[in-house]
GROMACS .gro file of C-alpha atoms in nm:
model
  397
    1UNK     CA    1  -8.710   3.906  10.974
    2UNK     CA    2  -8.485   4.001  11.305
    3UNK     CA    3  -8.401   3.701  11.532
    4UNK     CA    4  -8.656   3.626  11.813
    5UNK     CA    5  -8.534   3.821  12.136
    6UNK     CA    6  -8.486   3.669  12.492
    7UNK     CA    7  -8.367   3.826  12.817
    8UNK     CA    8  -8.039   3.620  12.791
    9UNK     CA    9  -7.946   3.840  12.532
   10UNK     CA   10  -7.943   4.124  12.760
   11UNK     CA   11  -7.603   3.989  12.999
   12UNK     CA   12  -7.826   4.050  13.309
   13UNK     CA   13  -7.590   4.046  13.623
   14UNK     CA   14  -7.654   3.752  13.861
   15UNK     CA   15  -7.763   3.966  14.149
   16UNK     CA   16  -8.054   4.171  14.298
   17UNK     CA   17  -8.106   4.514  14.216
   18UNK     CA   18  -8.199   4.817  14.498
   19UNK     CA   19  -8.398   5.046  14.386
   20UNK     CA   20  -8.541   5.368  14.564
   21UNK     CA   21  -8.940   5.371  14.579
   22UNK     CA   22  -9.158   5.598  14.600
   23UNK     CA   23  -9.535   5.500  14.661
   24UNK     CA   24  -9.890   5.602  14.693
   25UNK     CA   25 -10.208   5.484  14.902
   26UNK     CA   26 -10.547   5.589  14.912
   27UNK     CA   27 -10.641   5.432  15.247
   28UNK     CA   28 -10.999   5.452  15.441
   29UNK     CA   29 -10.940   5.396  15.828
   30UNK     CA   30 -11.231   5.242  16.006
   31UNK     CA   31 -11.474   4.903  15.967
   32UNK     CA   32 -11.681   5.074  15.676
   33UNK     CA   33 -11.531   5.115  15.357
   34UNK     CA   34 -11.799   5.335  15.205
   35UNK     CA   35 -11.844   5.578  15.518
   36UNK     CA   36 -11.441   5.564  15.705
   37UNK     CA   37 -11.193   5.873  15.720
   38UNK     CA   38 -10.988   5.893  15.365
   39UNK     CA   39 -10.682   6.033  15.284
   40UNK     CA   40 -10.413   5.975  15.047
   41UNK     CA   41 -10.042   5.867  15.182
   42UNK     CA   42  -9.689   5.928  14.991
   43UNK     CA   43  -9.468   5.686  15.110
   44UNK     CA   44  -9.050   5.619  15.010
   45UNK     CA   45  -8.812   5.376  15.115
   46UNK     CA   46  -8.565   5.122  14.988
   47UNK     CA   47  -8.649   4.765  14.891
   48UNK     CA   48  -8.446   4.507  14.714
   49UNK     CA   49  -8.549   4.272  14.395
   50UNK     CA   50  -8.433   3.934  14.330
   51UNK     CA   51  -8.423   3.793  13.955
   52UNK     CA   52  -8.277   3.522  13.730
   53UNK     CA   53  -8.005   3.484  13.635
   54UNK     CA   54  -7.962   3.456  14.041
   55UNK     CA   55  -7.984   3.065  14.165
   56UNK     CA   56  -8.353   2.984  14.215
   57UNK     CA   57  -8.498   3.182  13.968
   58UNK     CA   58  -8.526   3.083  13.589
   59UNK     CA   59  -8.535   3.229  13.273
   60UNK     CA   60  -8.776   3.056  13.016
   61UNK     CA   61  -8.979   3.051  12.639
   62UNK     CA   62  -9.333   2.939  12.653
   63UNK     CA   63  -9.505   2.742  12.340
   64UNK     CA   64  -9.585   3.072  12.203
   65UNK     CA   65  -9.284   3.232  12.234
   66UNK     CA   66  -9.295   3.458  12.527
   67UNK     CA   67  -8.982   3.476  12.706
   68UNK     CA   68  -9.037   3.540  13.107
   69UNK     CA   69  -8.792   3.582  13.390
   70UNK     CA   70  -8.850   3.511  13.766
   71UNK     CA   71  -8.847   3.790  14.037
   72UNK     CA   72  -8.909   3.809  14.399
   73UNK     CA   73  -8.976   4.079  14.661
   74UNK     CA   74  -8.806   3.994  14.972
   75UNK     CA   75  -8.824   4.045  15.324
   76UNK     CA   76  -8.575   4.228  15.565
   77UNK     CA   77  -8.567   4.477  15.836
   78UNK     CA   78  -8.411   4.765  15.630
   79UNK     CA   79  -8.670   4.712  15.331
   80UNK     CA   80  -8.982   4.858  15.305
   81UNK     CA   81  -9.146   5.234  15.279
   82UNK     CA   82  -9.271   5.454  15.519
   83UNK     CA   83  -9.505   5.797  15.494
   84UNK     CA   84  -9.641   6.025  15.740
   85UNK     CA   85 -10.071   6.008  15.812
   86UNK     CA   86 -10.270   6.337  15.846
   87UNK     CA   87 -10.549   6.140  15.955
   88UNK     CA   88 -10.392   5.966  16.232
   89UNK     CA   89 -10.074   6.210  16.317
   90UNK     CA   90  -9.818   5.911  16.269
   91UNK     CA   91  -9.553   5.740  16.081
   92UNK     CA   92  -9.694   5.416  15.867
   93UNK     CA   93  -9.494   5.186  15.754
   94UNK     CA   94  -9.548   4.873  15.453
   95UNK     CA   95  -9.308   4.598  15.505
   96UNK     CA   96  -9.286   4.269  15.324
   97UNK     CA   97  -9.413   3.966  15.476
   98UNK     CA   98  -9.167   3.702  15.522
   99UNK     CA   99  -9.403   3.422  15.574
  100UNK     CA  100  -9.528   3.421  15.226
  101UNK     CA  101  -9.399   3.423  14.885
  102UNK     CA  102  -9.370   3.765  14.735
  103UNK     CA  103  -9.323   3.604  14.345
  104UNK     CA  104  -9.368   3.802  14.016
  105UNK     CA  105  -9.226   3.818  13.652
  106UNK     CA  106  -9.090   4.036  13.334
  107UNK     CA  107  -9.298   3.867  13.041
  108UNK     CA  108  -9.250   3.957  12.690
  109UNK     CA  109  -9.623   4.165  12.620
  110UNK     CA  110  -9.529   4.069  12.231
  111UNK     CA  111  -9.364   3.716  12.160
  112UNK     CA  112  -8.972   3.769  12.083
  113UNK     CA  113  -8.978   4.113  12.159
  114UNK     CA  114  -8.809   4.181  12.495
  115UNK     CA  115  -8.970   4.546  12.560
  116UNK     CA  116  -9.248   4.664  12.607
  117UNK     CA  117  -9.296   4.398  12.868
  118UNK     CA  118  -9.528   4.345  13.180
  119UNK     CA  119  -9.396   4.366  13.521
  120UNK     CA  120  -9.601   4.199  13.778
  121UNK     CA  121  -9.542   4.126  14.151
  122UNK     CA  122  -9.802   3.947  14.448
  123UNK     CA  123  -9.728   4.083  14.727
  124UNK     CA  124  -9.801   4.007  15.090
  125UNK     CA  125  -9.742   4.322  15.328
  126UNK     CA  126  -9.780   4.414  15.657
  127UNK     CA  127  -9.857   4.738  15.801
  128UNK     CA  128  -9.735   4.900  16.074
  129UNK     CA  129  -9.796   5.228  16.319
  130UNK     CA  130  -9.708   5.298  16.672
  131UNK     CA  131  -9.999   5.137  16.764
  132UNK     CA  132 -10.107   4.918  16.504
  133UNK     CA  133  -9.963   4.586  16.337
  134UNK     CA  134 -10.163   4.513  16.046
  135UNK     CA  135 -10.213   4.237  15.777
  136UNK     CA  136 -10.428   4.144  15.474
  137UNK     CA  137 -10.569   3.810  15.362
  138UNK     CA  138 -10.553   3.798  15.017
  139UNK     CA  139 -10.256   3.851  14.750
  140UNK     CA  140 -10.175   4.236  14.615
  141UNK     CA  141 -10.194   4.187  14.246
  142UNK     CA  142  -9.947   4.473  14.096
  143UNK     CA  143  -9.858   4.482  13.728
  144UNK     CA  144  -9.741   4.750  13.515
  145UNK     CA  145  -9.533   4.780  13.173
  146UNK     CA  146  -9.134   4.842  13.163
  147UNK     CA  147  -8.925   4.949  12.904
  148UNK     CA  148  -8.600   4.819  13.068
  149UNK     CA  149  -8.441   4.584  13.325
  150UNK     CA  150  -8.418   4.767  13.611
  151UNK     CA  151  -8.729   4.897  13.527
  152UNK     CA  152  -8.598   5.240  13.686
  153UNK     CA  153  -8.856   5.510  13.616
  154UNK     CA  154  -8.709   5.829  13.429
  155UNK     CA  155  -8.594   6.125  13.670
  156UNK     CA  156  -8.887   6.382  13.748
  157UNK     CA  157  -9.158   6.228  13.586
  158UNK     CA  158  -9.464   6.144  13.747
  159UNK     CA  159  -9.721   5.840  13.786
  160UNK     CA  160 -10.018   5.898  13.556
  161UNK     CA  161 -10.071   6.050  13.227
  162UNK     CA  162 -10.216   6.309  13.320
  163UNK     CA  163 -10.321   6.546  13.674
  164UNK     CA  164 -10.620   6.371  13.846
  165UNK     CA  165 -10.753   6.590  14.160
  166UNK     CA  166 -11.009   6.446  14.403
  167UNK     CA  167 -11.283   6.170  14.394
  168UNK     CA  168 -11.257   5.909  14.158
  169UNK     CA  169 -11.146   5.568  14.026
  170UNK     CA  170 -10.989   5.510  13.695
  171UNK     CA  171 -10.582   5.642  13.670
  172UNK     CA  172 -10.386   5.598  13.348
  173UNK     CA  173 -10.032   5.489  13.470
  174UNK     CA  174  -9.705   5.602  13.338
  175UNK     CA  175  -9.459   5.362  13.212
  176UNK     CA  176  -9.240   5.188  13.489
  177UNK     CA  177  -9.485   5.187  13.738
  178UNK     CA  178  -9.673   4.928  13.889
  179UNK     CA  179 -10.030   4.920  14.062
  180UNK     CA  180 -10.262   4.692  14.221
  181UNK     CA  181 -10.555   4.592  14.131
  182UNK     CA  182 -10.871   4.416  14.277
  183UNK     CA  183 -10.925   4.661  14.523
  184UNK     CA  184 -11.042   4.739  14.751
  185UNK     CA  185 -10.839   4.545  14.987
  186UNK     CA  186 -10.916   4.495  15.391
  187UNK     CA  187 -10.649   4.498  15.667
  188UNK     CA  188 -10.683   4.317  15.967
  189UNK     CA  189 -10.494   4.313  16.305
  190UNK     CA  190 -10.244   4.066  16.317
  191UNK     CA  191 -10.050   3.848  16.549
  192UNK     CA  192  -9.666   3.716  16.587
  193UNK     CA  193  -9.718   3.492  16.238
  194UNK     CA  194  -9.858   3.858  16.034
  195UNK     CA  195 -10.172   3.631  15.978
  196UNK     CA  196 -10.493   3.855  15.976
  197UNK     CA  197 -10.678   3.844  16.293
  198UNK     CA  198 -11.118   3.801  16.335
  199UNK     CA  199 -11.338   3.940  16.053
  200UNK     CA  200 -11.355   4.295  16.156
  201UNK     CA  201 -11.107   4.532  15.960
  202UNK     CA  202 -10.890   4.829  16.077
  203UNK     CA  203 -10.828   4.991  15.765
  204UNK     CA  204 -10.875   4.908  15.337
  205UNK     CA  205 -10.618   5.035  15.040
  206UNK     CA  206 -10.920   5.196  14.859
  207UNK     CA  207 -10.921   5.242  14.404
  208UNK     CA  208 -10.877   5.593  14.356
  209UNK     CA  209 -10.684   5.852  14.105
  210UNK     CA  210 -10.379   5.716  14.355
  211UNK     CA  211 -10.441   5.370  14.424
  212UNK     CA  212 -10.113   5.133  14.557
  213UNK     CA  213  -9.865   5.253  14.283
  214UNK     CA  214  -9.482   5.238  14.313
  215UNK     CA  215  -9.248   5.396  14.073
  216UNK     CA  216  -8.848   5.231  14.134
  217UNK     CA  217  -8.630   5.473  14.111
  218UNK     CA  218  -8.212   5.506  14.106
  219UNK     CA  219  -8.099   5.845  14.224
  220UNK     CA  220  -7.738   5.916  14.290
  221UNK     CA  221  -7.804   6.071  14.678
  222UNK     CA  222  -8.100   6.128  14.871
  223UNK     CA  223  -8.160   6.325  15.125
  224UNK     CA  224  -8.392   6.314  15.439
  225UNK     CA  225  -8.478   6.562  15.674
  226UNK     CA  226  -8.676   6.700  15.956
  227UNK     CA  227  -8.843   7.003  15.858
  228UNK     CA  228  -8.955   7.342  16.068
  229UNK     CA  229  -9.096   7.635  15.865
  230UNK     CA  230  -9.377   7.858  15.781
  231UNK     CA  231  -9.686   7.872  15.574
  232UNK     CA  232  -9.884   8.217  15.476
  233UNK     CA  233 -10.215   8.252  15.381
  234UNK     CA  234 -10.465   8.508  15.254
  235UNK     CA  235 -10.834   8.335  15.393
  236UNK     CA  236 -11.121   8.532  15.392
  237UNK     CA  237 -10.977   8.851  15.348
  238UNK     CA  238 -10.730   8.780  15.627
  239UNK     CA  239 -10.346   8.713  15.610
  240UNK     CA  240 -10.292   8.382  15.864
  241UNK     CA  241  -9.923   8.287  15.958
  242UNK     CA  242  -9.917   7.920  16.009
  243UNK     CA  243  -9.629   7.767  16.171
  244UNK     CA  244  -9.517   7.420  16.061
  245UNK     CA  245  -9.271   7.138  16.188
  246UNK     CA  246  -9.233   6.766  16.042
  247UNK     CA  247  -9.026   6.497  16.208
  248UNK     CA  248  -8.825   6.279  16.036
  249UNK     CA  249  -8.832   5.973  16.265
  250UNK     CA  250  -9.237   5.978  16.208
  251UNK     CA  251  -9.144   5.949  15.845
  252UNK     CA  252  -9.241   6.354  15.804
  253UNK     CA  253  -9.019   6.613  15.671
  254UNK     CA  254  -8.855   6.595  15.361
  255UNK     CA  255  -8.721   6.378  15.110
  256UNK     CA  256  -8.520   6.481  14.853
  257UNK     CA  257  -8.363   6.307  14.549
  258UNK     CA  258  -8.087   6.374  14.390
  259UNK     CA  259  -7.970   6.290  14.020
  260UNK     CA  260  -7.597   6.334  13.898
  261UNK     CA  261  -7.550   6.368  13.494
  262UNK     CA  262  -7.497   5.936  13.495
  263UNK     CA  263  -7.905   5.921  13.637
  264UNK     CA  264  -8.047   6.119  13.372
  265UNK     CA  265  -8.040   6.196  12.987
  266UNK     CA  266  -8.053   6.541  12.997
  267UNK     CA  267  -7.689   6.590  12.956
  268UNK     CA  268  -7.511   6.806  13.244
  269UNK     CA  269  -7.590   6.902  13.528
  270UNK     CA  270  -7.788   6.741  13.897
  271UNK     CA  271  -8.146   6.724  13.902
  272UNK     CA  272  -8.322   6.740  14.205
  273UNK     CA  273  -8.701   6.598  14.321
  274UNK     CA  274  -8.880   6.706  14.593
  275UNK     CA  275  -9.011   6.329  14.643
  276UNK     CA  276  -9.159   6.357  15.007
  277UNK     CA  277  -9.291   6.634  15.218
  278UNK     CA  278  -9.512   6.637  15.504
  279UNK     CA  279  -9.520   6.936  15.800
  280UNK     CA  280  -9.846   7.024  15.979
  281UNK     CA  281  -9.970   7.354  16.214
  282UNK     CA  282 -10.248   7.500  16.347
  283UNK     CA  283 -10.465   7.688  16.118
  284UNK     CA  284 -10.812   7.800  16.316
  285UNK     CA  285 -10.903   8.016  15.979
  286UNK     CA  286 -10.936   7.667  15.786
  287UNK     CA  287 -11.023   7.442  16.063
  288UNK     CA  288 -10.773   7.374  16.284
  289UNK     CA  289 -10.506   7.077  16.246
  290UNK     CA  290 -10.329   7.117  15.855
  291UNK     CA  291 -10.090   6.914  15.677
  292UNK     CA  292  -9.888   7.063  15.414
  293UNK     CA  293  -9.743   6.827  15.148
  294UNK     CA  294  -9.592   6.722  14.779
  295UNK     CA  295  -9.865   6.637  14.553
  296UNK     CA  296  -9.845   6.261  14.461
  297UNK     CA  297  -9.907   6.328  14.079
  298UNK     CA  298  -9.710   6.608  13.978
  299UNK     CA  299  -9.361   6.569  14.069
  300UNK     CA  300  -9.179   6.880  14.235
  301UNK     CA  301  -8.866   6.903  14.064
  302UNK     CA  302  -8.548   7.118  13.970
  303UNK     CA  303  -8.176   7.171  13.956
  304UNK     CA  304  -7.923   7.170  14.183
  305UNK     CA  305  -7.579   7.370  14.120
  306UNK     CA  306  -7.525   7.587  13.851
  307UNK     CA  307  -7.608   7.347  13.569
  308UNK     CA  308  -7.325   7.271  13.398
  309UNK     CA  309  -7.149   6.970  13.637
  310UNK     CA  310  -7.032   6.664  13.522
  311UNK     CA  311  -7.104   6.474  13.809
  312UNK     CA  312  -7.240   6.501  14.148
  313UNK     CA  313  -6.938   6.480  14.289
  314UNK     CA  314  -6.862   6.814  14.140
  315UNK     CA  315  -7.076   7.042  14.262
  316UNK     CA  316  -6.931   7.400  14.435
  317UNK     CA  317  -7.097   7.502  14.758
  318UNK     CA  318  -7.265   7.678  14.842
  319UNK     CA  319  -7.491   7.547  14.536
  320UNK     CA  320  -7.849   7.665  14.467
  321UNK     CA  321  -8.165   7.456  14.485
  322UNK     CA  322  -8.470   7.531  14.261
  323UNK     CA  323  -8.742   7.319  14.286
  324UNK     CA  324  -9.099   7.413  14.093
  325UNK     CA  325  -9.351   7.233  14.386
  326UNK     CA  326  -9.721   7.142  14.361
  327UNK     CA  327  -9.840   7.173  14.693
  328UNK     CA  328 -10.134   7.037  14.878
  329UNK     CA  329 -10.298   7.135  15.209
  330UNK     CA  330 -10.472   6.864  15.395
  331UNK     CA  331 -10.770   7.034  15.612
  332UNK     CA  332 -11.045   6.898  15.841
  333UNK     CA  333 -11.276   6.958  15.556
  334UNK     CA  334 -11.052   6.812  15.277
  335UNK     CA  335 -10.795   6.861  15.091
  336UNK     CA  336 -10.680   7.193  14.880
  337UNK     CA  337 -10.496   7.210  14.595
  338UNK     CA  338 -10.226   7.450  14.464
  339UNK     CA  339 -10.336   7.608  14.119
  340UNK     CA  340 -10.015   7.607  13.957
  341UNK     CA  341  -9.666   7.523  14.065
  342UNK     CA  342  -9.469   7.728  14.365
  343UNK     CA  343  -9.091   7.814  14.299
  344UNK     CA  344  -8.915   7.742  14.597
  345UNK     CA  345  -8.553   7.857  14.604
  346UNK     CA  346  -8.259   7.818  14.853
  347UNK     CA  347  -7.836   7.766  14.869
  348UNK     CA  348  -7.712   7.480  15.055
  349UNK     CA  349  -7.418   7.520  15.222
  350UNK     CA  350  -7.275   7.118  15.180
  351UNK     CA  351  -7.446   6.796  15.057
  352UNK     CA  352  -7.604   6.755  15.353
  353UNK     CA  353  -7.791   7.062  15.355
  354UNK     CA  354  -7.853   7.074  15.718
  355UNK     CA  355  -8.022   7.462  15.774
  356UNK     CA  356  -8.108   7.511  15.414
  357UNK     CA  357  -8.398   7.720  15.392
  358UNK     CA  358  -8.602   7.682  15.082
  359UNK     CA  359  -8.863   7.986  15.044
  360UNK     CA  360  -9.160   8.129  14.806
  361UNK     CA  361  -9.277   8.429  14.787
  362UNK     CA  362  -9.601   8.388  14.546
  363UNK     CA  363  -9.963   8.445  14.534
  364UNK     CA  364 -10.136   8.056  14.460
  365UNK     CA  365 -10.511   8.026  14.493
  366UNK     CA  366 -10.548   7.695  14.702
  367UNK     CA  367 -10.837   7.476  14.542
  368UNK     CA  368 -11.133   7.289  14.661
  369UNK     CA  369 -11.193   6.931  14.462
  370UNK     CA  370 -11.527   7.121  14.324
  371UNK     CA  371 -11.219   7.409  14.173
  372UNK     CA  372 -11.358   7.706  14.405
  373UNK     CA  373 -11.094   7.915  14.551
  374UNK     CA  374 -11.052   7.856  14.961
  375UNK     CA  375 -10.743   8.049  15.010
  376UNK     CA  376 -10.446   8.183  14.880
  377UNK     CA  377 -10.069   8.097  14.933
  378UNK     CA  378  -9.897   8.403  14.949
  379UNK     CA  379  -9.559   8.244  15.131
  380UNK     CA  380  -9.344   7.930  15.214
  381UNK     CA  381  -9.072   7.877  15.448
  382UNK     CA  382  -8.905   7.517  15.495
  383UNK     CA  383  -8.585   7.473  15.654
  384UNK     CA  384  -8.392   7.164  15.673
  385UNK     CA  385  -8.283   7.037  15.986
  386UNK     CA  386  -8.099   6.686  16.163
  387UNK     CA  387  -8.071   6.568  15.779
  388UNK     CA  388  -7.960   6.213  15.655
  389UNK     CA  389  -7.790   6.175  15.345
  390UNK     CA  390  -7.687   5.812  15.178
  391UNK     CA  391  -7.775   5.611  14.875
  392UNK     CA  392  -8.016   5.442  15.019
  393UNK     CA  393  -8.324   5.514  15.252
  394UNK     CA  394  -8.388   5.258  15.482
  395UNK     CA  395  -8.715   5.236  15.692
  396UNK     CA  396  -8.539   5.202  16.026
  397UNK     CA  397  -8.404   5.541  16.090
   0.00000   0.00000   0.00000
């Protein structure tokens, strides 16, 4: 019989770890949960775990021998995520609370056996617009089940087990990535203290096939960037040019991760993820106001370079950027999916990328939730502009 595992065995290094996130929210604006706007938000940032063997936290075997070890979500101005709203036209941010304890474990799921093991965090947020300053009153209860410590989630692989589209409640999660449960939960205004203001909400985080689910992630560069391009469509017979623009200061644009040969197990080479995306235009033929984005559970990824590098650090420019996207289009009248994936394709002249243009020429019908046809995506034009490039992706930039 093997000896009983515990996370001392593992040589865990006394300090936090930073991981990239990259998030999901199906919000309803309004008072009225059953009858208020909906829509879906992607959000990314940076935020920073604290865990034994750090001093406060412990490391300890119950009566039945589960071992557990202490974490905490903390609170700073450079931690947190941000996404862009369709519904509301503006950057929203989700901060931690530093008024209240953000606590959660690793626990052993079977006694002595250090993975698989449950991953749970409750978490106090705030929420935050150019207008609005949110809070919530009761705890976030997120859980999911890890493999590893950091419980970084494999390169280019998505949330769920499986595609969900549309209306709906129950989501299979992937490995390494947490979600909340007991929803839904109602936001309030708030005041200097983040404590939830009168009875009458602004907004809920609504169950749906994306609930609140993070995925942590530990890519080797990632780059952010404003975004101006162009979106064609075949509607009705008719061929519609839509232009589109995305700011990155209103958390719109681009994001894009990038993992050297040390990030993945897929021998050489970078791989590259399309994490974020978010541009809108005009488009009379399906409405007016449209938002063009990354869905949240396929993930867009690709290559970067030729293929064969050892390291990120040795990649020859220009290099080429293939990414295989699955696109949305957020309409007045709801949201339209891409059938299958679009191939967009560009060469970057330096890290940085700033004026890469990524492009698809294709021919994608563009479905309802119901699966009837409501256009077709014959083109896409995105090129990167004012980009930002680092390790990390803080919220304040």
């Amino acid at each position: 019989m093997s000896p009983r595992e515990t996370y001392e065995s593992l040589n865990i290094e006394p300090k936090p770890f930073r991981p990239h996130v990259v998030a999901a929210v199906t919000v309803v604006f309004g008072d009225d949960y059953y009858n208020g706007r909906r829509e879906t938000i992607t959000f990314s940032g940076f935020t920073q775990i604290n865990k034994w063997p750090m001093p406060g936290f412990e490391h300890r075997v119950d009566e039945n021998g589960h071992a557990t070890l202490e974490a905490e979500l903390i609170s700073a101005p450079e931690v947190g995520v941000k996404g862009y709203s369709y519904e509301l036209g503006d950057r929203v941010q989700i901060l931690t609370n530093p008024f209240l304890p953000n606590l959660g474990h690793i626990r052993q799921i079977a006694p002595g056996k250090n993975f698989p093991a449950e991953f749970q965090l409750r978490r106090f947020g705030i929420l935050e617009t150019s207008t609005l300053r949110l809070a919530h009153r009761n705890a976030m209860e997120t859980s999911g089940v890890v493999d590893a410590i950091p419980p970084f989630k494999r390169p280019l692989t998505g949330p769920v087990l499986g595609f969900p589209r549309g209306a709906g409640s129950e989501v299979a999660p992937a490995p390494g990535v947490l979600r909340a449960t007991g929803l839904p939960e109602a936001w309030y205004p708030a005041n200097d203290e983040n404590e939830p203001i009168g009875i009458t909400p602004t907004l809920f985080f609504a169950p749906a096939p994306s609930p609140f689910m993070t995925m942590l992630f530990d890519p080797s560069m990632i780059v952010q960037a404003t975004i101006e391009g162009s979106l064609t469509l075949a509607v009705n017979g008719k061929t519609v040019k839509v232009d589109l623009t995305g700011e990155h200061g209103k958390a719109a644009g681009a994001e894009l991760l990038l993992f050297g040969p040390d990030k993945h197990d897929e021998g050489s080479g970078v791989q590259a993820q399309l994490s974020r995306l978010a541009v809108v235009g005009e488009c009379a033929e399906l409405g007016g106001r449209i938002m063009l984005r990354t869905a949240w559970a396929r993930p867009s990824g690709g290559s970067f370079g030729k293929g064969e590098e050892e390291a990120l650090s040795r990649l020859a420019y220009p290099a080429d950027l293939h990414l295989d996207t699955h696109l949305e289009v957020c309409t007045p009248h709801g949201t339209l999916y891409a059938d299958t994936a679009v191939p967009l394709a560009g060469r970057a002249a330096d890290l940085e990328a700033n004026g890469t243009e990524l492009r698809a020429e294709s021919d994608v019908p563009l479905l309802a939730q119901d699966g009837t046809t409501k256009a077709r995506l014959t083109d896409v034009k995105l090129v990167m502009r004012d980009t930002y490039v680092g390790e990390t992706a803080t919220v304040n930039i």
